[in-house]
PDB file of C-alpha atoms and ligand atoms in Angstrom:
ATOM      1  CA  MET A   1       0.000   0.000   0.000  1.00 53.00           C
ATOM      2  CA  PRO A   2       1.661   3.266  -1.054  1.00 60.00           C
ATOM      3  CA  SER A   3       1.804   5.966   1.574  1.00 66.00           C
ATOM      4  CA  ARG A   4      -0.941   8.500   1.117  1.00 83.00           C
ATOM      5  CA  LEU A   5       0.065  11.757  -0.500  1.00 91.00           C
ATOM      6  CA  HIS A   6      -0.746  14.785   1.606  1.00 92.00           C
ATOM      7  CA  GLY A   7      -3.794  16.470   0.159  1.00 94.00           C
ATOM      8  CA  ALA A   8      -4.490  13.739  -2.375  1.00 94.00           C
ATOM      9  CA  LEU A   9      -7.989  12.645  -3.337  1.00 94.00           C
ATOM     10  CA  GLU A  10      -9.674  15.428  -1.445  1.00 95.00           C
ATOM     11  CA  ARG A  11     -11.012  18.852  -2.342  1.00 97.00           C
ATOM     12  CA  ILE A  12      -8.575  21.509  -1.210  1.00 97.00           C
ATOM     13  CA  ASP A  13     -10.404  24.681  -0.247  1.00 97.00           C
ATOM     14  CA  LEU A  14      -7.685  27.306  -0.568  1.00 97.00           C
ATOM     15  CA  ALA A  15      -9.778  30.096   0.978  1.00 97.00           C
ATOM     16  CA  GLU A  16     -10.552  27.919   3.970  1.00 97.00           C
ATOM     17  CA  LYS A  17      -6.902  26.987   4.391  1.00 98.00           C
ATOM     18  CA  LEU A  18      -5.867  30.635   4.174  1.00 98.00           C
ATOM     19  CA  ALA A  19      -8.461  31.596   6.772  1.00 98.00           C
ATOM     20  CA  SER A  20      -6.986  29.070   9.204  1.00 97.00           C
ATOM     21  CA  PHE A  21      -3.779  31.042   9.861  1.00 98.00           C
ATOM     22  CA  ASP A  22      -2.648  34.642   9.975  1.00 97.00           C
ATOM     23  CA  ASP A  23       1.110  34.763  10.448  1.00 97.00           C
ATOM     24  CA  ALA A  24       3.104  36.119   7.521  1.00 97.00           C
ATOM     25  CA  TRP A  25       6.046  34.480   5.750  1.00 96.00           C
ATOM     26  CA  ASN A  26       5.209  31.088   7.219  1.00 96.00           C
ATOM     27  CA  PRO A  27       4.118  28.745   4.426  1.00 96.00           C
ATOM     28  CA  ARG A  28       1.675  25.912   5.050  1.00 97.00           C
ATOM     29  CA  ILE A  29       1.812  22.740   2.979  1.00 96.00           C
ATOM     30  CA  VAL A  30      -1.553  21.884   1.488  1.00 97.00           C
ATOM     31  CA  ALA A  31      -0.568  19.162  -0.961  1.00 97.00           C
ATOM     32  CA  GLU A  32       2.371  17.215  -2.293  1.00 96.00           C
ATOM     33  CA  LEU A  33       3.008  15.524  -5.609  1.00 96.00           C
ATOM     34  CA  ASN A  34       6.020  14.231  -7.487  1.00 95.00           C
ATOM     35  CA  GLY A  35       8.381  15.340  -4.760  1.00 95.00           C
ATOM     36  CA  GLN A  36       7.045  18.878  -4.888  1.00 97.00           C
ATOM     37  CA  GLU A  37       4.914  20.755  -2.404  1.00 97.00           C
ATOM     38  CA  VAL A  38       2.009  23.117  -2.854  1.00 97.00           C
ATOM     39  CA  ARG A  39       2.185  25.740  -0.122  1.00 97.00           C
ATOM     40  CA  LEU A  40       0.027  28.674   0.880  1.00 98.00           C
ATOM     41  CA  VAL A  41       1.577  31.732   2.422  1.00 98.00           C
ATOM     42  CA  LYS A  42       0.556  35.209   3.511  1.00 98.00           C
ATOM     43  CA  LEU A  43       3.058  37.923   2.722  1.00 98.00           C
ATOM     44  CA  ARG A  44       3.243  41.325   4.394  1.00 97.00           C
ATOM     45  CA  GLY A  45       6.069  43.747   3.748  1.00 97.00           C
ATOM     46  CA  GLU A  46       9.545  42.974   2.594  1.00 97.00           C
ATOM     47  CA  PHE A  47      11.340  39.637   2.587  1.00 95.00           C
ATOM     48  CA  VAL A  48      15.108  39.062   2.401  1.00 95.00           C
ATOM     49  CA  TRP A  49      17.241  38.718  -0.720  1.00 97.00           C
ATOM     50  CA  HIS A  50      17.974  35.055  -1.320  1.00 96.00           C
ATOM     51  CA  SER A  51      18.295  32.339  -3.931  1.00 97.00           C
ATOM     52  CA  HIS A  52      17.697  28.603  -4.031  1.00 96.00           C
ATOM     53  CA  ALA A  53      20.620  26.624  -5.428  1.00 96.00           C
ATOM     54  CA  ASP A  54      18.610  23.537  -6.307  1.00 95.00           C
ATOM     55  CA  ALA A  55      14.999  24.666  -6.563  1.00 97.00           C
ATOM     56  CA  ASP A  56      12.934  26.489  -9.141  1.00 97.00           C
ATOM     57  CA  GLU A  57      10.098  28.318  -7.401  1.00 97.00           C
ATOM     58  CA  LEU A  58       6.605  29.147  -8.658  1.00 98.00           C
ATOM     59  CA  PHE A  59       4.633  32.036  -7.156  1.00 98.00           C
ATOM     60  CA  LEU A  60       0.918  32.256  -7.943  1.00 98.00           C
ATOM     61  CA  VAL A  61      -0.731  35.363  -6.516  1.00 98.00           C
ATOM     62  CA  LEU A  62      -4.215  34.611  -5.221  1.00 98.00           C
ATOM     63  CA  ARG A  63      -4.962  37.921  -3.543  1.00 98.00           C
ATOM     64  CA  GLY A  64      -3.300  41.310  -3.208  1.00 98.00           C
ATOM     65  CA  GLU A  65      -0.184  42.449  -5.001  1.00 98.00           C
ATOM     66  CA  LEU A  66       3.366  41.192  -4.983  1.00 98.00           C
ATOM     67  CA  GLU A  67       6.500  42.900  -6.268  1.00 98.00           C
ATOM     68  CA  MET A  68       9.141  40.387  -7.267  1.00 98.00           C
ATOM     69  CA  HIS A  69      12.451  42.187  -6.947  1.00 98.00           C
ATOM     70  CA  LEU A  70      15.219  40.815  -9.121  1.00 98.00           C
ATOM     71  CA  ARG A  71      18.705  42.280  -9.267  1.00 98.00           C
ATOM     72  CA  ASP A  72      18.004  44.047 -12.569  1.00 98.00           C
ATOM     73  CA  ARG A  73      14.298  44.845 -12.312  1.00 98.00           C
ATOM     74  CA  VAL A  74      11.097  44.673 -10.341  1.00 98.00           C
ATOM     75  CA  VAL A  75       8.212  42.582 -11.649  1.00 98.00           C
ATOM     76  CA  PRO A  76       4.788  43.699 -10.380  1.00 98.00           C
ATOM     77  CA  LEU A  77       2.355  40.825  -9.887  1.00 98.00           C
ATOM     78  CA  ALA A  78      -1.375  41.037  -9.226  1.00 98.00           C
ATOM     79  CA  ALA A  79      -3.944  38.439  -8.266  1.00 98.00           C
ATOM     80  CA  GLY A  80      -4.110  35.896 -11.052  1.00 98.00           C
ATOM     81  CA  ASP A  81      -0.469  36.354 -12.025  1.00 98.00           C
ATOM     82  CA  ALA A  82       2.173  33.658 -11.719  1.00 98.00           C
ATOM     83  CA  PHE A  83       5.943  33.928 -11.782  1.00 98.00           C
ATOM     84  CA  VAL A  84       8.752  31.372 -11.847  1.00 98.00           C
ATOM     85  CA  VAL A  85      12.090  32.112 -10.210  1.00 98.00           C
ATOM     86  CA  PRO A  86      14.694  29.708 -11.624  1.00 98.00           C
ATOM     87  CA  ARG A  87      17.213  28.104  -9.314  1.00 97.00           C
ATOM     88  CA  GLY A  88      20.187  30.278  -8.485  1.00 97.00           C
ATOM     89  CA  VAL A  89      18.432  33.573  -9.295  1.00 98.00           C
ATOM     90  CA  GLU A  90      18.424  36.102  -6.481  1.00 98.00           C
ATOM     91  CA  HIS A  91      15.001  37.433  -5.601  1.00 98.00           C
ATOM     92  CA  LYS A  92      13.214  39.381  -2.899  1.00 97.00           C
ATOM     93  CA  PRO A  93       9.420  39.247  -2.679  1.00 98.00           C
ATOM     94  CA  VAL A  94       7.795  42.433  -1.396  1.00 98.00           C
ATOM     95  CA  ALA A  95       4.119  42.738  -0.514  1.00 98.00           C
ATOM     96  CA  PRO A  96       3.141  46.416  -0.068  1.00 96.00           C
ATOM     97  CA  THR A  97      -0.112  45.217   1.480  1.00 96.00           C
ATOM     98  CA  GLU A  98      -1.066  41.690   2.437  1.00 97.00           C
ATOM     99  CA  ALA A  99      -0.750  39.197  -0.390  1.00 98.00           C
ATOM    100  CA  HIS A 100      -1.905  35.595  -0.464  1.00 98.00           C
ATOM    101  CA  VAL A 101       0.334  33.394  -2.557  1.00 98.00           C
ATOM    102  CA  LEU A 102       0.473  29.780  -3.629  1.00 98.00           C
ATOM    103  CA  LEU A 103       3.995  28.391  -3.873  1.00 98.00           C
ATOM    104  CA  PHE A 104       5.030  25.292  -5.775  1.00 97.00           C
ATOM    105  CA  GLU A 105       8.522  24.012  -5.194  1.00 96.00           C
ATOM    106  CA  PRO A 106      10.474  20.889  -4.270  1.00 95.00           C
ATOM    107  CA  ALA A 107       9.696  19.392  -0.875  1.00 93.00           C
ATOM    108  CA  GLY A 108      11.996  20.712   1.810  1.00 87.00           C
ATOM    109  CA  THR A 109      12.855  23.996   0.094  1.00 89.00           C
ATOM    110  CA  VAL A 110      13.633  26.589   2.747  1.00 88.00           C
ATOM    111  CA  ASN A 111      11.892  29.863   1.944  1.00 87.00           C
ATOM    112  CA  THR A 112      14.952  31.973   2.746  1.00 86.00           C
ATOM    113  CA  GLY A 113      17.192  29.879   0.512  1.00 88.00           C
ATOM    114  CA  ASP A 114      20.841  30.730   1.074  1.00 86.00           C
ATOM    115  CA  ALA A 115      20.098  33.666   3.386  1.00 87.00           C
ATOM    116  CA  SER A 116      19.898  32.794   7.040  1.00 65.00           C
ATOM    117  CA  SER A 117      16.981  34.599   8.562  1.00 59.00           C
ATOM    118  CA  GLU A 118      14.564  34.350  11.396  1.00 55.00           C
ATOM    119  CA  ARG A 119      11.997  34.734   8.650  1.00 60.00           C
ATOM    120  CA  ALA A 120      12.546  31.115   7.621  1.00 61.00           C
ATOM    121  CA  GLY A 121       9.187  29.592   8.235  1.00 57.00           C
ATOM    122  CA  SER A 122       8.879  26.208   9.817  1.00 51.00           C
ATOM    123  CA  LEU A 123       6.725  24.298   7.416  1.00 52.00           C
ATOM    124  CA  ARG A 124       3.690  23.020   9.187  1.00 48.00           C
ATOM    125  CA  ARG A 125       1.108  20.702   7.860  1.00 49.00           C
ATOM    126  CA  GLN A 126      -0.518  19.498  11.039  1.00 38.00           C
ATOM    127  CA  ASP A 127      -2.380  22.779  11.423  1.00 41.00           C
ATOM    128  CA  LEU A 128      -4.145  22.225   8.189  1.00 43.00           C
ATOM    129  CA  ASP A 129      -4.872  18.573   8.696  1.00 38.00           C
ATOM    130  CA  ARG A 130      -7.423  19.633  11.240  1.00 34.00           C
ATOM    131  CA  THR A 131      -9.345  21.821   8.840  1.00 31.00           C
TER     132      THR A 131
HETATM  133 NI1   NI B 201      12.558  32.136  -2.794  1.00 86.60          NI
END
């Protein structure tokens, strides 16, 4: 019997999941597949510059606005926009107001990448298992 994939074979109510927590920069895992994780996160303000040596990272903005700062430009993202940061590329997400974002990246990716920061969220899934 294969181990059950987190979030598999069930409806995932993203709004309900987002309503179940309020802390910023602390992603929650809502599903996993193919060694990747789908995470929900609330962003408020400015994050740290960082890169991920071994992980490409997808940001899908669900609510609010997100500025993706790259070293040579800033990419404004609105709800409904998605953006992929390739591995090794420095980036700094900035949310002028609260933004709700879905992240898709390899399991175990630390959100601060190579930058050590107290902002590194501890990935928690147990919170959402109860919802
Ligand atoms: Ni990142």
